Amino acid sequence: MPVEFLGIAATNDGSETAPRSGAAFDKEYTLRLARAHEDHGWDRVLFAYGSGSPIPAAAAGYLAAKVEKLQILLAHRPNVSYPTYAARTFATLDQVSDGRLTVHFITGGSDHEQRREGDTLTKDERYARTREYIEIVKKVWTRHEPFDHEGPHYRFQDFVSDVFPVQEPRPGVSFGGSSPAAYAAGGAEADVYCLWGEPLAETAQQIEEVTRAARAAGRDDVPRVQVAFRPIIAPTEELAWEKARRTVGAIRERRAGGKPLTRRHAGDTPENTGSRRLIAIAEQGERFDRALWTPTAAATGGAGNSNALVGTPETVAQALLDYYDLGVDILSARGYDLLDDAVDFGRYVIPLVREEVAKRDREQAARGPQTLERTLSSLAVAG
């Protein structure tokens, strides 16, 4: 099966290791970073969401008009706009980008962060609202006749949109989370289910939970799986580990100075299950499997995508292929020097992974359809 690579569409050069050098929305940097991804083999980039940060939909529209091939993953929180409005925003962006949009729906894992923009629902209530929100957005994208809706969170009558996506039947829906409520909502509604990088065994368990939730929701298919890492690569293993130690040192130094690592993550004790899982894994040890390294997650307090893959490009590529073998076919990666690391990862890691995936596909095709049927049957039984 094909493999895809997701990078970051940051609007400035700040990261956990260094403060930004300019404005929150630096148009020139945003475009340079996107073109670095497009020119070095990446498939799409994520516009993340944070209260107080530049509006990702507007930034995505700017980028879509400037680059030709790069696809866009747009993060969106349901609490910030009504679903009928949001659906038209997304449809318009899909038009602007000629069908290159996927939407990542964020339920919100921090009560404090949510309340910054007036959202006072509990976590489980937020997941229920997100599920209803996605259902409405899908209807707005695909229905050409007026319809009514009356649910726990949204009510309206006789709505029909006059703008529809380029993609048929609709753009993709991306979703993430590591709690039972997240699995239930994402398993029911997501085309892509997003996980943070954990050891292989834990990742396999989460994929099983997502599959089970999709089956419980009555789906015949299951979401594709995306896993996110912070790669730290260098020409030799020794240099890669030296770079890793410098990186975590810089994170600790910033945090010790009392400065937030990013505007979205202050390093406080996390409320969300995913971050707590990262911290718990870090407490079990620093190194797992082929190249997974947890001190970066520990240093940030489990702030989002924070577990690293450390090694040469060959080592990191093989580590990513280990996740591919679990059924992960979207690999998300973001370095600590956003621009240079995007270039290096695209130049040295992505070709290795794509080459090996293509080789496996050829070998599978050579074994014939009966072997493929047996493989799919065994996977279905395992799921």
XYZ file of C-alpha atoms in Angstrom:
383
model
C 0.000 0.000 0.000
C 1.236 3.562 -0.577
C 2.950 5.549 2.150
C 2.499 9.274 2.761
C 4.544 11.858 4.634
C 3.107 14.740 6.648
C 5.207 17.730 7.677
C 4.427 20.987 9.472
C 3.191 24.253 7.980
C 4.499 26.515 10.722
C 3.843 30.234 10.335
C 7.114 31.139 12.086
C 10.438 29.523 12.942
C 9.873 28.998 16.676
C 10.203 25.554 18.241
C 10.759 23.931 21.615
C 14.490 24.591 21.308
C 14.465 28.246 20.242
C 12.069 31.217 20.327
C 10.759 32.561 17.058
C 12.798 35.265 15.388
C 9.951 37.308 13.922
C 6.196 37.778 13.874
C 3.678 35.044 14.674
C 2.648 35.033 11.005
C 5.787 35.395 8.950
C 4.533 35.046 5.370
C 7.988 34.633 3.843
C 8.997 31.917 6.302
C 5.650 30.120 5.913
C 6.165 29.957 2.161
C 9.848 28.954 2.387
C 9.003 26.111 4.740
C 6.154 24.882 2.538
C 8.326 24.950 -0.569
C 11.054 23.050 1.273
C 8.502 20.311 1.919
C 7.129 20.371 -1.618
C 10.596 20.241 -3.171
C 11.782 17.338 -1.020
C 9.134 14.675 -1.390
C 6.605 15.444 1.326
C 2.923 14.876 0.552
C 1.180 17.368 2.839
C 1.717 19.776 5.706
C -0.298 20.468 8.846
C -1.587 23.874 9.840
C -1.961 23.445 13.598
C -4.380 25.322 15.859
C -3.758 27.180 19.107
C -5.722 29.842 20.907
C -4.074 33.169 20.134
C -2.127 31.799 17.159
C -2.625 32.911 13.544
C -5.865 31.550 12.097
C -4.884 28.359 10.255
C -7.646 28.550 7.639
C -6.458 31.956 6.451
C -2.821 30.832 6.433
C -3.801 27.697 4.519
C -5.591 29.798 1.903
C -2.482 31.922 1.470
C -0.312 28.837 1.037
C -2.722 27.054 -1.290
C -2.497 29.968 -3.700
C 1.309 29.897 -3.660
C 2.241 26.199 -4.034
C 0.939 23.801 -6.653
C 1.269 20.231 -5.385
C 1.573 20.202 -1.611
C -1.575 19.005 0.135
C -2.926 20.713 3.240
C -4.093 19.255 6.556
C -6.070 21.967 8.335
C -6.585 21.699 12.093
C -9.944 22.940 13.366
C -11.597 23.129 16.789
C -15.390 22.781 16.745
C -15.868 25.340 19.508
C -14.656 28.260 17.361
C -17.366 28.302 14.684
C -20.764 26.873 13.807
C -20.509 23.694 11.688
C -22.449 25.085 8.716
C -20.052 28.025 8.538
C -17.006 25.814 8.995
C -18.138 23.404 6.270
C -18.399 26.267 3.764
C -14.986 27.561 4.837
C -13.490 24.131 4.172
C -15.325 23.768 0.848
C -14.032 27.159 -0.250
C -10.480 26.193 0.738
C -10.833 22.963 -1.193
C -11.801 25.055 -4.212
C -8.859 27.421 -3.707
C -6.447 24.492 -3.385
C -7.925 22.503 -6.310
C -8.886 19.624 -4.061
C -5.839 19.416 -1.801
C -7.566 19.808 1.598
C -8.009 17.404 4.505
C -9.513 18.633 7.783
C -8.174 17.559 11.171
C -10.813 17.982 13.881
C -9.432 18.746 17.345
C -11.649 18.056 20.339
C -9.266 19.748 22.783
C -7.325 18.047 25.574
C -6.856 20.985 27.959
C -9.732 22.635 29.813
C -7.582 25.736 30.300
C -6.789 26.036 26.614
C -10.434 25.522 25.648
C -11.669 28.133 28.101
C -9.399 30.720 26.553
C -11.952 30.816 23.752
C -15.073 30.369 25.830
C -15.457 26.581 25.705
C -16.622 25.254 29.087
C -17.734 21.738 28.141
C -16.194 18.721 29.840
C -13.838 16.494 27.858
C -16.440 13.776 27.197
C -18.986 16.437 26.207
C -16.444 17.876 23.789
C -15.974 14.491 22.118
C -19.737 14.092 21.717
C -19.929 17.572 20.237
C -17.053 16.853 17.823
C -18.762 13.730 16.562
C -21.994 15.634 15.916
C -20.009 18.469 14.320
C -18.258 16.146 11.860
C -21.559 14.523 10.926
C -22.996 17.952 10.073
C -19.926 19.047 8.100
C -20.072 15.881 5.990
C -23.760 16.530 5.218
C -23.096 20.140 4.225
C -20.325 18.960 1.883
C -22.472 16.361 0.144
C -26.149 17.368 0.273
C -27.586 19.562 -2.445
C -31.073 19.756 -0.944
C -31.999 21.695 2.225
C -31.963 19.712 5.458
C -32.736 20.212 9.147
C -30.689 19.158 12.122
C -31.612 18.853 15.776
C -29.003 17.384 18.078
C -27.567 17.814 21.561
C -25.282 20.677 20.487
C -26.569 22.098 17.196
C -29.989 22.933 15.775
C -30.910 24.529 12.458
C -33.542 24.314 9.735
C -33.628 24.309 5.945
C -29.885 24.681 5.393
C -28.195 24.100 2.054
C -24.787 25.283 0.941
C -24.000 26.920 -2.364
C -20.301 26.011 -2.288
C -19.078 22.429 -2.501
C -15.639 20.823 -2.356
C -13.700 19.847 -5.449
C -13.087 16.408 -3.976
C -15.845 13.862 -4.381
C -17.658 12.834 -2.406
C -15.852 15.109 0.079
C -12.474 16.021 1.619
C -10.907 13.632 4.095
C -11.540 13.844 7.822
C -8.663 13.414 10.245
C -9.009 12.867 14.001
C -6.838 11.999 16.995
C -6.899 11.017 20.644
C -6.015 8.182 22.999
C -9.031 7.929 25.325
C -12.054 5.616 24.961
C -14.187 8.638 24.023
C -11.680 9.554 21.317
C -11.575 6.043 19.889
C -15.391 5.974 19.756
C -15.722 9.322 17.984
C -12.794 8.885 15.608
C -13.544 5.254 14.939
C -17.018 6.270 13.804
C -16.196 9.366 11.736
C -12.522 9.579 10.756
C -10.908 8.683 7.455
C -7.507 9.059 9.138
C -6.820 8.372 12.820
C -3.783 10.177 14.217
C -1.545 8.882 16.989
C 1.567 10.245 18.649
C 4.699 8.147 18.388
C 4.761 5.406 21.016
C 6.603 2.074 21.149
C 5.492 -0.492 18.607
C 3.543 -2.621 21.085
C 1.552 0.339 22.411
C 0.917 1.591 18.870
C -0.420 -1.808 17.842
C -2.779 -1.764 20.827
C -4.112 1.660 19.855
C -4.663 0.573 16.250
C -6.660 -2.361 17.597
C -8.780 0.021 19.713
C -9.492 2.227 16.700
C -10.420 -0.789 14.580
C -12.719 -2.095 17.288
C -14.418 1.300 17.585
C -14.943 1.486 13.819
C -16.551 -1.961 13.834
C -18.753 -1.005 16.789
C -19.943 2.030 14.813
C -21.057 -0.276 12.002
C -18.324 0.608 9.523
C -17.198 -1.830 6.847
C -13.900 0.007 6.515
C -11.488 1.318 9.151
C -9.583 4.610 9.349
C -6.107 4.832 7.931
C -3.535 5.344 10.675
C -1.053 8.188 11.037
C 1.752 8.278 13.615
C 3.851 11.345 14.466
C 7.510 11.600 15.508
C 10.299 14.134 16.014
C 13.207 12.760 13.944
C 16.774 13.582 14.962
C 19.129 12.414 12.205
C 22.831 12.754 11.423
C 25.378 11.011 9.150
C 26.527 8.623 11.916
C 24.871 7.124 14.983
C 27.355 8.899 17.246
C 26.600 12.296 15.723
C 22.852 11.617 15.876
C 22.977 10.878 19.604
C 25.144 13.937 20.235
C 22.521 15.989 18.377
C 19.761 14.352 20.428
C 21.459 15.251 23.706
C 21.962 18.856 22.552
C 18.313 19.016 21.561
C 16.938 17.831 24.872
C 19.412 20.098 26.666
C 18.053 23.102 24.803
C 14.468 22.101 25.671
C 15.324 21.741 29.355
C 17.173 25.044 29.390
C 14.181 26.893 27.941
C 11.788 25.254 30.350
C 14.062 25.939 33.322
C 14.061 29.593 32.325
C 10.327 29.696 32.888
C 9.469 30.347 29.261
C 6.710 28.393 27.478
C 8.154 25.994 24.951
C 5.490 27.022 22.456
C 2.441 29.243 22.671
C 0.246 26.151 22.819
C 2.207 24.158 25.378
C 3.472 25.711 28.581
C 4.805 22.416 29.955
C 2.170 22.151 32.687
C 0.857 18.799 33.887
C -1.232 17.569 30.951
C -4.907 16.708 31.190
C -5.206 14.749 27.958
C -4.710 10.999 27.822
C -2.222 11.100 24.963
C 0.248 13.325 26.793
C -0.096 11.311 29.981
C 0.682 8.192 27.970
C 3.877 9.798 26.635
C 5.000 10.714 30.150
C 4.242 7.225 31.459
C 6.248 5.650 28.630
C 9.175 8.002 29.334
C 9.107 6.922 32.978
C 9.520 3.316 31.845
C 12.718 4.038 29.937
C 14.554 6.236 27.455
C 14.916 3.919 24.453
C 12.428 1.569 22.833
C 12.488 -0.651 19.779
C 14.868 0.394 17.015
C 15.192 4.163 17.523
C 12.386 5.609 19.700
C 13.739 8.020 22.321
C 11.551 9.488 25.078
C 13.584 12.240 26.844
C 12.244 14.869 24.432
C 8.710 13.983 25.508
C 9.710 14.012 29.173
C 11.432 17.392 28.795
C 8.328 18.983 27.274
C 5.941 17.460 29.780
C 4.381 15.269 27.124
C 3.470 18.266 24.999
C 1.973 16.906 21.802
C 4.112 15.167 19.218
C 7.324 14.897 21.216
C 8.869 11.403 21.099
C 11.949 11.300 18.885
C 13.414 8.813 16.431
C 17.209 9.054 16.667
C 19.870 7.716 14.308
C 21.238 7.792 10.805
C 18.770 8.202 7.938
C 18.969 4.432 7.404
C 18.134 3.707 11.063
C 15.242 6.155 11.160
C 13.893 4.855 7.846
C 13.925 1.292 9.150
C 12.201 2.441 12.343
C 9.452 4.080 10.281
C 9.082 0.881 8.265
C 8.515 -1.014 11.514
C 5.433 1.173 12.033
C 4.432 0.717 8.401
C 4.451 -3.025 9.027
C 1.890 -2.471 11.802
C -0.471 -0.856 9.301
C 0.626 2.783 9.618
C 0.718 4.354 6.159
C 0.863 8.073 7.015
C 4.106 9.091 8.716
C 4.216 12.509 10.356
C 7.602 14.052 11.107
C 8.754 17.432 12.383
C 12.278 18.355 13.393
C 13.397 20.977 15.883
C 14.954 23.176 13.208
C 11.820 23.206 11.107
C 13.280 24.292 7.782
C 16.633 22.493 7.715
C 15.217 19.317 9.226
C 12.391 19.234 6.653
C 15.012 19.382 3.897
C 17.257 16.737 5.461
C 14.427 14.344 6.248
C 12.998 14.740 2.763
C 16.373 14.317 1.129
C 17.736 11.402 3.131
C 14.886 9.497 4.834
C 11.789 9.724 2.643
C 13.439 8.134 -0.454
C 14.634 5.171 1.627
C 11.159 4.507 2.993
C 9.444 4.926 -0.369
C 11.955 2.623 -2.062
C 11.440 -0.134 0.488
C 7.635 0.207 0.390
C 7.696 -0.017 -3.418
C 9.905 -3.101 -3.175
C 7.470 -4.762 -0.792
C 4.560 -3.905 -3.064
C 6.358 -5.515 -6.018
C 7.086 -8.632 -3.991
C 3.455 -8.804 -2.876
C 2.233 -8.461 -6.450
C 4.620 -11.214 -7.564
C 3.182 -13.588 -4.949
C -0.202 -13.242 -6.633
C -3.792 -12.485 -5.676
C -4.346 -15.660 -3.629
C -1.499 -14.736 -1.309
C -2.880 -11.215 -1.056
C -6.336 -12.569 -0.192
C -4.859 -14.763 2.539
C -2.919 -11.785 3.922
C -6.004 -9.554 3.992
C -8.047 -12.329 5.570
C -5.485 -12.838 8.337
C -5.360 -9.101 8.997
C -9.156 -8.955 9.237
C -9.167 -11.823 11.745
C -6.401 -10.157 13.777
C -8.382 -6.881 13.770
